[in-house]
CSV table of C-alpha atoms and ligand atoms in Angstrom, one decimal:
chain,number,residue,atom,x,y,z
A,265,UNK,CA,196.2,-5.0,-19.1
A,266,UNK,CA,194.7,-7.0,-16.0
A,267,UNK,CA,196.0,-10.8,-15.6
A,268,UNK,CA,193.3,-13.2,-14.4
A,269,UNK,CA,194.2,-14.3,-10.3
A,270,UNK,CA,195.1,-18.2,-11.3
A,271,UNK,CA,197.7,-16.3,-14.0
A,272,UNK,CA,199.2,-13.7,-11.3
A,273,UNK,CA,199.8,-16.7,-8.8
A,274,UNK,CA,201.2,-19.0,-11.6
A,275,UNK,CA,204.0,-15.6,-11.6
A,276,UNK,CA,203.9,-15.6,-8.2
A,277,UNK,CA,205.2,-19.6,-7.7
A,278,UNK,CA,207.7,-19.0,-10.8
A,279,UNK,CA,209.2,-15.7,-9.4
A,280,UNK,CA,209.0,-17.2,-5.6
A,281,UNK,CA,211.2,-19.7,-6.9
A,282,UNK,CA,213.5,-17.6,-8.6
A,283,UNK,CA,213.8,-15.1,-5.2
A,284,UNK,CA,214.1,-18.3,-3.1
A,285,UNK,CA,217.4,-19.3,-4.6
A,286,UNK,CA,218.4,-16.1,-5.6
A,287,UNK,CA,218.2,-15.1,-1.7
A,288,UNK,CA,219.0,-18.2,-0.4
A,289,UNK,CA,218.4,-17.7,3.8
A,290,UNK,CA,217.9,-13.9,3.1
A,291,UNK,CA,214.4,-14.9,1.5
A,292,UNK,CA,213.5,-15.2,5.6
A,293,UNK,CA,212.7,-11.4,6.1
A,294,UNK,CA,209.5,-11.5,3.3
A,295,UNK,CA,208.2,-14.6,5.5
A,296,UNK,CA,205.9,-12.0,6.9
A,297,UNK,CA,203.9,-11.8,3.7
A,298,UNK,CA,203.6,-15.6,4.0
A,299,UNK,CA,202.4,-15.6,7.3
A,300,UNK,CA,199.9,-13.4,7.1
A,301,UNK,CA,198.0,-15.1,4.0
A,302,UNK,CA,197.9,-18.3,5.8
A,303,UNK,CA,196.6,-16.7,8.7
A,304,UNK,CA,193.9,-14.9,7.1
A,305,UNK,CA,193.0,-17.9,5.5
A,306,UNK,CA,192.6,-20.1,8.8
A,307,UNK,CA,191.1,-17.1,10.4
A,308,UNK,CA,187.9,-17.6,8.2
A,309,UNK,CA,188.0,-21.4,8.0
A,310,UNK,CA,186.2,-22.0,11.0
A,311,UNK,CA,183.2,-19.6,10.2
A,312,UNK,CA,182.9,-20.3,6.8
A,313,UNK,CA,183.0,-24.1,7.3
A,314,UNK,CA,179.8,-23.2,9.6
A,315,UNK,CA,177.9,-21.1,7.7
A,316,UNK,CA,178.5,-22.7,4.6
A,317,UNK,CA,177.5,-26.2,6.0
A,318,UNK,CA,174.8,-25.0,7.9
A,319,UNK,CA,172.9,-23.4,5.5
A,320,UNK,CA,174.1,-26.3,2.9
A,321,UNK,CA,172.2,-28.8,4.6
A,322,UNK,CA,169.1,-27.1,5.2
A,323,UNK,CA,169.0,-26.5,1.3
A,324,UNK,CA,169.1,-30.2,1.1
A,325,UNK,CA,166.2,-30.7,2.4
A,326,UNK,CA,165.6,-33.8,3.9
A,327,UNK,CA,168.1,-36.7,5.3
A,328,UNK,CA,167.6,-38.9,2.8
A,329,UNK,CA,168.9,-36.4,0.3
A,330,UNK,CA,171.8,-35.7,2.7
A,331,UNK,CA,172.5,-39.7,3.0
A,332,UNK,CA,172.8,-40.0,-0.4
A,333,UNK,CA,175.1,-37.3,-0.4
A,334,UNK,CA,176.9,-38.7,1.8
A,335,UNK,CA,177.4,-42.2,0.6
A,336,UNK,CA,178.2,-41.0,-2.7
A,337,UNK,CA,181.3,-39.0,-1.2
A,338,UNK,CA,181.9,-41.5,1.1
A,339,UNK,CA,182.6,-43.8,-2.2
A,340,UNK,CA,184.5,-41.4,-4.0
A,341,UNK,CA,186.6,-40.7,-1.2
A,342,UNK,CA,187.6,-44.2,-0.4
A,343,UNK,CA,187.9,-45.3,-4.2
A,344,UNK,CA,190.5,-42.5,-5.0
A,345,UNK,CA,192.7,-42.8,-2.1
A,346,UNK,CA,192.8,-46.6,-3.0
A,347,UNK,CA,193.7,-46.3,-6.5
A,348,UNK,CA,196.3,-43.6,-5.8
A,349,UNK,CA,197.8,-46.1,-3.2
A,350,UNK,CA,198.2,-48.9,-5.2
A,351,UNK,CA,199.4,-46.4,-8.4
A,352,UNK,CA,202.2,-45.8,-5.7
A,353,UNK,CA,202.8,-49.2,-4.7
A,354,UNK,CA,203.3,-50.4,-8.2
A,355,UNK,CA,205.2,-47.7,-9.3
A,356,UNK,CA,207.6,-48.1,-6.1
A,357,UNK,CA,207.9,-51.9,-6.9
A,358,UNK,CA,209.0,-51.0,-10.4
A,359,UNK,CA,211.7,-48.3,-10.0
A,360,UNK,CA,212.4,-49.6,-6.9
A,361,UNK,CA,214.0,-45.8,-5.4
A,362,UNK,CA,215.2,-47.5,-2.4
A,363,UNK,CA,217.5,-50.0,-3.8
A,364,UNK,CA,221.3,-49.5,-3.4
A,365,UNK,CA,220.5,-46.6,-1.2
A,366,UNK,CA,223.2,-45.7,1.0
A,367,UNK,CA,222.3,-43.2,3.2
A,368,UNK,CA,223.5,-42.9,6.5
A,369,UNK,CA,220.5,-42.5,9.3
A,370,UNK,CA,220.4,-38.6,10.0
A,371,UNK,CA,219.2,-37.9,13.6
A,372,UNK,CA,216.6,-35.8,14.4
A,373,UNK,CA,213.4,-37.1,13.3
A,374,UNK,CA,210.6,-35.4,14.2
A,375,UNK,CA,209.6,-36.2,17.6
A,376,UNK,CA,206.0,-35.2,16.7
A,377,UNK,CA,206.4,-38.5,14.7
A,378,UNK,CA,205.7,-40.4,17.4
A,379,UNK,CA,202.6,-39.3,18.5
A,380,UNK,CA,200.7,-40.4,15.6
A,381,UNK,CA,197.0,-40.2,16.7
A,382,UNK,CA,195.3,-43.5,17.1
A,383,UNK,CA,192.3,-44.7,15.2
A,384,UNK,CA,189.9,-44.7,17.8
A,385,UNK,CA,190.8,-41.2,19.1
A,386,UNK,CA,190.3,-39.7,15.3
A,387,UNK,CA,186.8,-41.6,15.7
A,388,UNK,CA,185.7,-40.1,18.9
A,389,UNK,CA,187.0,-36.5,18.6
A,390,UNK,CA,184.6,-36.4,15.8
A,391,UNK,CA,181.9,-35.5,18.8
A,392,UNK,CA,182.9,-32.5,20.4
A,393,UNK,CA,183.4,-32.0,24.0
A,394,UNK,CA,183.0,-28.3,24.1
A,395,UNK,CA,181.8,-26.8,20.8
A,396,UNK,CA,183.9,-23.8,21.8
A,397,UNK,CA,187.0,-25.7,22.4
A,398,UNK,CA,187.2,-27.4,19.1
A,399,UNK,CA,186.8,-23.9,17.1
A,400,UNK,CA,189.6,-22.9,19.0
A,401,UNK,CA,191.5,-26.0,18.0
A,402,UNK,CA,190.6,-26.0,14.6
A,403,UNK,CA,189.2,-29.7,15.1
A,404,UNK,CA,187.4,-29.5,11.2
A,405,UNK,CA,185.6,-32.9,12.0
A,406,UNK,CA,183.8,-31.9,14.8
A,407,UNK,CA,183.1,-28.6,13.4
A,408,UNK,CA,181.3,-30.5,10.7
A,409,UNK,CA,179.7,-32.7,13.0
A,410,UNK,CA,178.1,-30.3,14.6
A,411,UNK,CA,177.3,-28.2,11.8
A,412,UNK,CA,175.2,-31.2,10.2
A,413,UNK,CA,173.7,-31.9,13.2
A,414,UNK,CA,172.7,-28.0,13.7
A,415,UNK,CA,171.2,-28.0,9.9
A,416,UNK,CA,169.1,-31.2,10.4
A,417,UNK,CA,167.8,-29.6,13.4
A,418,UNK,CA,167.1,-26.7,12.0
A,419,UNK,CA,165.2,-28.1,9.1
A,420,UNK,CA,163.2,-30.3,11.6
A,421,UNK,CA,161.9,-27.3,13.3
A,422,UNK,CA,161.1,-25.4,10.2
A,423,UNK,CA,159.1,-22.2,10.7
A,424,UNK,CA,160.3,-21.2,14.4
A,425,UNK,CA,164.3,-21.5,13.0
A,426,UNK,CA,163.3,-19.3,9.8
A,427,UNK,CA,165.7,-16.5,11.2
A,428,UNK,CA,168.4,-18.4,12.3
A,429,UNK,CA,168.9,-20.2,8.8
A,430,UNK,CA,168.9,-16.4,7.4
A,431,UNK,CA,171.3,-15.7,9.6
A,432,UNK,CA,173.9,-18.6,8.5
A,433,UNK,CA,172.8,-17.7,4.7
A,434,UNK,CA,174.4,-14.2,5.4
A,435,UNK,CA,177.4,-15.3,7.1
A,436,UNK,CA,177.9,-17.3,4.1
A,437,UNK,CA,177.9,-14.8,2.1
A,438,UNK,CA,179.9,-12.5,3.7
A,439,UNK,CA,182.4,-15.2,4.3
A,440,UNK,CA,182.8,-15.8,0.6
A,441,UNK,CA,182.9,-12.1,0.3
A,442,UNK,CA,186.1,-11.7,2.9
A,443,UNK,CA,187.5,-15.1,0.9
A,444,UNK,CA,187.5,-12.9,-2.5
A,445,UNK,CA,189.0,-10.6,-0.9
A,446,UNK,CA,192.0,-12.4,0.5
A,447,UNK,CA,192.1,-14.6,-2.8
A,448,UNK,CA,193.1,-10.6,-4.3
A,449,UNK,CA,196.2,-10.8,-2.1
A,450,UNK,CA,197.3,-15.0,-2.8
A,451,UNK,CA,200.0,-13.7,-5.6
A,452,UNK,CA,201.4,-11.9,-2.6
A,453,UNK,CA,201.5,-14.6,-0.3
A,454,UNK,CA,202.3,-17.4,-2.7
A,455,UNK,CA,205.3,-15.8,-4.2
A,456,UNK,CA,206.7,-15.3,-0.3
A,457,UNK,CA,206.2,-18.5,1.0
A,458,UNK,CA,207.9,-19.8,-2.5
A,459,UNK,CA,210.8,-17.7,-1.7
A,460,UNK,CA,210.6,-19.0,1.7
A,461,UNK,CA,211.0,-22.6,1.5
A,462,UNK,CA,213.4,-22.7,-1.5
A,463,UNK,CA,215.5,-20.4,0.1
A,464,UNK,CA,215.6,-22.0,3.5
A,465,UNK,CA,216.0,-25.5,1.7
A,466,UNK,CA,217.8,-25.0,-1.5
A,467,UNK,CA,218.1,-27.5,-4.1
A,468,UNK,CA,220.9,-29.0,-2.9
A,469,UNK,CA,219.1,-31.4,-0.6
A,470,UNK,CA,217.4,-33.0,-3.7
A,471,UNK,CA,220.0,-35.0,-5.0
A,472,UNK,CA,220.7,-38.0,-3.1
A,473,UNK,CA,216.6,-38.4,-2.9
A,474,UNK,CA,216.0,-37.6,-6.5
A,475,UNK,CA,214.9,-41.2,-7.5
A,476,UNK,CA,212.2,-41.4,-4.5
A,477,UNK,CA,211.3,-37.9,-5.4
A,478,UNK,CA,210.7,-38.5,-9.2
A,479,UNK,CA,208.8,-41.7,-7.8
A,480,UNK,CA,206.3,-39.9,-5.7
A,481,UNK,CA,206.3,-36.8,-8.1
A,482,UNK,CA,205.5,-39.7,-11.2
A,483,UNK,CA,202.5,-41.1,-9.0
A,484,UNK,CA,200.9,-37.9,-8.0
A,485,UNK,CA,201.2,-36.8,-11.3
A,486,UNK,CA,199.3,-40.2,-12.5
A,487,UNK,CA,196.8,-39.8,-10.3
A,488,UNK,CA,196.2,-36.0,-10.5
A,489,UNK,CA,196.2,-36.3,-14.6
A,490,UNK,CA,195.0,-39.2,-15.6
A,491,UNK,CA,193.0,-41.1,-12.8
A,492,UNK,CA,190.8,-37.8,-11.7
A,493,UNK,CA,190.7,-36.5,-15.0
A,494,UNK,CA,189.2,-40.0,-16.5
A,495,UNK,CA,186.5,-40.2,-13.1
A,496,UNK,CA,186.0,-36.7,-13.6
A,497,UNK,CA,184.9,-36.5,-17.2
A,498,UNK,CA,182.9,-40.1,-16.5
A,499,UNK,CA,181.2,-39.8,-13.8
A,500,UNK,CA,181.4,-35.9,-13.7
A,501,UNK,CA,180.8,-35.0,-17.3
A,502,UNK,CA,183.1,-32.1,-16.9
A,503,UNK,CA,185.7,-31.3,-19.4
A,504,UNK,CA,189.1,-31.7,-17.1
A,505,UNK,CA,191.4,-29.3,-18.7
A,506,UNK,CA,188.7,-26.6,-18.0
A,507,UNK,CA,188.2,-27.7,-14.5
A,508,UNK,CA,192.3,-27.5,-14.0
A,509,UNK,CA,191.9,-23.6,-15.0
A,510,UNK,CA,188.7,-23.1,-12.7
A,511,UNK,CA,190.8,-24.6,-9.8
A,512,UNK,CA,194.4,-23.4,-10.3
A,513,UNK,CA,194.5,-20.7,-8.0
A,514,UNK,CA,193.3,-23.1,-5.4
A,515,UNK,CA,195.9,-25.9,-6.2
A,516,UNK,CA,198.7,-23.4,-6.2
A,517,UNK,CA,197.4,-22.4,-3.1
A,518,UNK,CA,197.6,-25.6,-1.7
A,519,UNK,CA,201.3,-26.2,-3.5
A,520,UNK,CA,202.5,-23.2,-1.7
A,521,UNK,CA,200.8,-23.4,1.7
A,522,UNK,CA,201.8,-27.3,2.2
A,523,UNK,CA,198.0,-27.3,4.2
A,524,UNK,CA,194.7,-28.4,2.3
A,525,UNK,CA,193.0,-26.7,5.4
A,526,UNK,CA,194.4,-23.5,4.6
A,527,UNK,CA,193.4,-23.4,1.3
A,528,UNK,CA,189.7,-24.4,2.0
A,529,UNK,CA,187.7,-20.8,1.4
A,530,UNK,CA,189.7,-20.7,-2.2
A,531,UNK,CA,189.0,-24.5,-3.3
A,532,UNK,CA,185.5,-23.5,-1.7
A,533,UNK,CA,185.3,-20.4,-3.8
A,534,UNK,CA,186.7,-21.5,-7.1
A,535,UNK,CA,184.6,-24.5,-6.8
A,536,UNK,CA,180.7,-22.5,-6.5
A,537,UNK,CA,182.0,-19.1,-8.7
A,538,UNK,CA,183.8,-21.0,-11.3
A,539,UNK,CA,182.8,-24.6,-11.9
A,540,UNK,CA,179.4,-23.2,-10.8
A,541,UNK,CA,178.9,-26.4,-7.9
A,542,UNK,CA,176.0,-25.4,-5.8
A,543,UNK,CA,177.0,-24.7,-2.2
A,544,UNK,CA,174.4,-27.6,-0.9
A,545,UNK,CA,177.5,-29.8,-1.9
A,546,UNK,CA,180.5,-27.8,-1.5
A,547,UNK,CA,179.6,-27.0,1.4
A,548,UNK,CA,179.5,-31.0,2.3
A,549,UNK,CA,182.3,-32.4,0.5
A,550,UNK,CA,185.0,-30.2,0.8
A,551,UNK,CA,185.2,-29.4,4.3
A,552,UNK,CA,184.6,-33.4,4.7
A,553,UNK,CA,187.5,-33.7,1.8
A,554,UNK,CA,189.7,-31.4,3.3
A,555,UNK,CA,190.2,-33.5,6.5
A,556,UNK,CA,189.6,-36.9,5.3
A,557,UNK,CA,190.3,-37.3,1.7
A,558,UNK,CA,194.3,-37.1,1.1
A,559,UNK,CA,194.6,-39.2,-2.5
A,560,UNK,CA,198.0,-37.3,-2.4
A,561,UNK,CA,199.3,-38.3,1.4
A,562,UNK,CA,198.1,-41.2,1.1
A,563,UNK,CA,200.0,-42.3,-2.2
A,564,UNK,CA,203.0,-40.4,-0.5
A,565,UNK,CA,202.9,-42.4,2.8
A,566,UNK,CA,202.7,-46.4,0.7
A,567,UNK,CA,206.0,-45.3,-1.4
A,568,UNK,CA,207.9,-43.5,1.3
A,569,UNK,CA,207.2,-47.0,3.4
A,570,UNK,CA,207.6,-49.3,0.5
A,571,UNK,CA,211.2,-46.5,0.1
A,572,UNK,CA,212.6,-47.4,3.9
A,573,UNK,CA,211.8,-51.4,3.6
A,574,UNK,CA,213.7,-51.3,-0.1
A,575,UNK,CA,216.8,-49.0,1.5
A,576,UNK,CA,216.9,-50.9,5.0
A,577,UNK,CA,216.9,-54.6,2.6
A,578,UNK,CA,213.7,-55.6,3.8
A,579,UNK,CA,212.1,-57.9,1.6
A,580,UNK,CA,207.8,-57.0,2.1
A,581,UNK,CA,205.3,-59.7,0.7
A,582,UNK,CA,202.0,-58.9,-1.2
A,583,UNK,CA,200.3,-59.5,2.1
A,584,UNK,CA,202.3,-56.9,3.5
A,585,UNK,CA,201.9,-54.9,1.0
A,586,UNK,CA,198.2,-54.5,0.8
A,587,UNK,CA,198.6,-53.7,4.6
A,588,UNK,CA,200.6,-50.6,3.4
A,589,UNK,CA,197.7,-49.9,1.3
A,590,UNK,CA,195.2,-50.0,3.9
A,591,UNK,CA,197.3,-48.6,6.3
A,592,UNK,CA,198.0,-45.6,4.4
A,593,UNK,CA,194.7,-44.8,3.6
A,594,UNK,CA,193.9,-44.6,7.1
A,595,UNK,CA,196.8,-42.8,8.0
A,596,UNK,CA,195.9,-40.5,5.0
A,597,UNK,CA,192.4,-39.7,6.7
A,598,UNK,CA,193.7,-39.4,10.5
A,599,UNK,CA,196.6,-36.8,8.8
A,600,UNK,CA,195.9,-33.2,10.0
A,601,UNK,CA,195.5,-30.9,6.9
A,602,UNK,CA,198.1,-29.0,8.0
A,603,UNK,CA,202.2,-28.8,6.6
A,604,UNK,CA,204.2,-32.4,7.7
A,605,UNK,CA,200.9,-34.0,8.9
A,606,UNK,CA,201.5,-37.1,6.3
A,607,UNK,CA,204.8,-37.5,7.9
A,608,UNK,CA,203.6,-37.2,11.1
A,609,UNK,CA,200.9,-40.2,10.2
A,610,UNK,CA,203.3,-42.5,8.3
A,611,UNK,CA,204.4,-43.8,11.8
A,612,UNK,CA,201.1,-45.8,11.9
A,613,UNK,CA,202.4,-47.2,8.4
A,614,UNK,CA,205.5,-48.1,9.5
A,615,UNK,CA,204.3,-49.5,12.3
A,616,UNK,CA,201.7,-52.0,10.8
A,617,UNK,CA,204.5,-53.8,9.1
A,618,UNK,CA,207.0,-53.8,11.4
A,619,UNK,CA,209.7,-51.2,9.4
A,620,UNK,CA,212.1,-49.2,11.8
A,621,UNK,CA,210.7,-45.8,12.7
A,622,UNK,CA,214.3,-44.2,12.4
A,623,UNK,CA,213.6,-44.5,8.6
A,624,UNK,CA,211.4,-41.5,8.4
A,625,UNK,CA,214.8,-39.3,9.1
A,626,UNK,CA,216.1,-40.4,5.6
A,627,UNK,CA,212.8,-38.9,4.1
A,628,UNK,CA,212.7,-35.7,6.4
A,629,UNK,CA,215.1,-33.7,3.9
A,630,UNK,CA,212.4,-33.7,0.9
A,631,UNK,CA,209.1,-33.5,3.0
A,632,UNK,CA,208.2,-30.6,2.8
A,633,UNK,CA,208.9,-29.9,-1.3
A,634,UNK,CA,207.0,-33.1,-1.5
A,635,UNK,CA,204.5,-32.0,0.9
A,636,UNK,CA,203.7,-29.1,-1.6
A,637,UNK,CA,203.2,-31.7,-4.1
A,638,UNK,CA,201.0,-34.0,-2.5
A,639,UNK,CA,198.9,-31.0,-1.1
A,640,UNK,CA,197.5,-29.7,-3.9
A,641,UNK,CA,196.9,-33.3,-5.2
A,642,UNK,CA,194.8,-33.6,-2.0
A,643,UNK,CA,192.8,-30.4,-2.9
A,644,UNK,CA,192.4,-31.0,-6.3
A,645,UNK,CA,190.9,-34.6,-5.2
A,646,UNK,CA,188.7,-33.0,-3.4
A,647,UNK,CA,187.8,-30.8,-6.1
A,648,UNK,CA,187.3,-33.7,-8.5
A,649,UNK,CA,184.7,-35.2,-6.1
A,650,UNK,CA,182.7,-32.4,-5.3
A,651,UNK,CA,182.4,-31.9,-9.5
A,652,UNK,CA,181.5,-35.6,-9.4
A,653,UNK,CA,179.4,-35.6,-6.7
A,654,UNK,CA,177.1,-32.1,-8.0
A,655,UNK,CA,176.7,-34.1,-11.2
A,656,UNK,CA,175.6,-36.8,-9.6
A,657,UNK,CA,173.2,-34.9,-7.7
A,658,UNK,CA,172.0,-33.9,-11.4
A,659,UNK,CA,173.7,-30.7,-11.1
A,660,UNK,CA,174.5,-28.7,-13.7
A,661,UNK,CA,177.8,-27.1,-14.2
A,662,UNK,CA,179.9,-25.0,-15.8
A,663,UNK,CA,182.1,-27.2,-17.5
A,664,UNK,CA,181.1,-27.1,-21.0
A,665,UNK,CA,180.0,-22.6,-20.8
A,666,UNK,CA,182.7,-20.2,-21.7
A,667,UNK,CA,184.9,-19.4,-18.3
A,668,UNK,CA,183.7,-16.2,-16.3
A,669,UNK,CA,187.0,-15.3,-14.1
A,670,UNK,CA,185.6,-13.6,-10.9
A,671,UNK,CA,189.0,-11.5,-10.5
B,936,LIG,N1,199.8,-31.0,4.4
B,936,LIG,C1,199.1,-32.3,3.7
B,936,LIG,C2,197.9,-31.4,3.7
B,936,LIG,O1,197.3,-30.4,4.2
B,936,LIG,C3,198.7,-33.2,4.6
B,936,LIG,C4,200.1,-33.5,4.8
B,936,LIG,O2,201.0,-33.6,5.4
B,936,LIG,O3,200.8,-35.2,4.0
B,936,LIG,O4,196.9,-31.6,3.1
């Protein structure tokens, strides 16, 4: 009997975890499998985003429709990120994970941590100075900007541009086919990544930070299993249970890679092939979401900042907590969709309310585990957003039909 791909990936996570615990440091010998899996995914990100976005924009037709999708996406992304941070702040105030923490500060705060990008540079860099340089450096927002421009220009030129449109449509279909193939390797990649992460870290680091971790995980769980499903059923009219099944491969890949960007090809594949969201919507909402919509990261940054404040015995006023809410949202937008990025942009939050940057050293030890969890929520949030926007655009989705797994 052939197991469905999401079942295979689930088994890979559990057995990878067990292998990591058993093998410990030795798990590093299978790291190559995980590395190759991530490289394969990263290899197709740029051509996939470009091809599917250009094809998507052309199929949207006129710029007014594009604007409407854009506004809906913006409203959904902002609202859900703020909701996530709100949940995190409530939990951290109630559970007070930092109260009574007597953690000696660890040295070795990530030196990158001080190099958080400024809001101005994030905005400026959306416009690529050199398209090929942006492509080479995986600057997703710049690629999105150029692809949007190209798509709109192709539509406005019309008949004469037809061959180029056909080229991008063909490229899109081919990239999705390659994604399908890479997805078949996902169970192996996921297994290796899990084993290496757990083997390297061990579970001993968790103990002193257990309440802090529990607060973050509980917040993420509330957002993922309550807030987003409610929005999905009300605005997307999509069965959350079915959607979780549809998107499981993507969420599990996000969990094991801790990168929304690397997961993007799989997220697109699941959303289009299993949930039935059109390329028109998916190609616009998902790449943007992978880059700027990070509900999990925003929640995490707010909780971590409050935890640091509590551990240092610093009382933050309601006003200061509102500043945390705002800056955590901005910092999550600025975070790159790669492992550990949220930890880097947390500097923005800490600085905004004058918390000691050394506090980051406290949460460093368990960052990877929490990164895996928050990245899963980031990807889940993007997927829910795409389904909601698609339904608001009048699309009929697979939500009520029987699921036809691809593999
Ligand atoms: N790893 C996260 C992501 O790719 C970003 C973060 O570090 O929070 O979505």
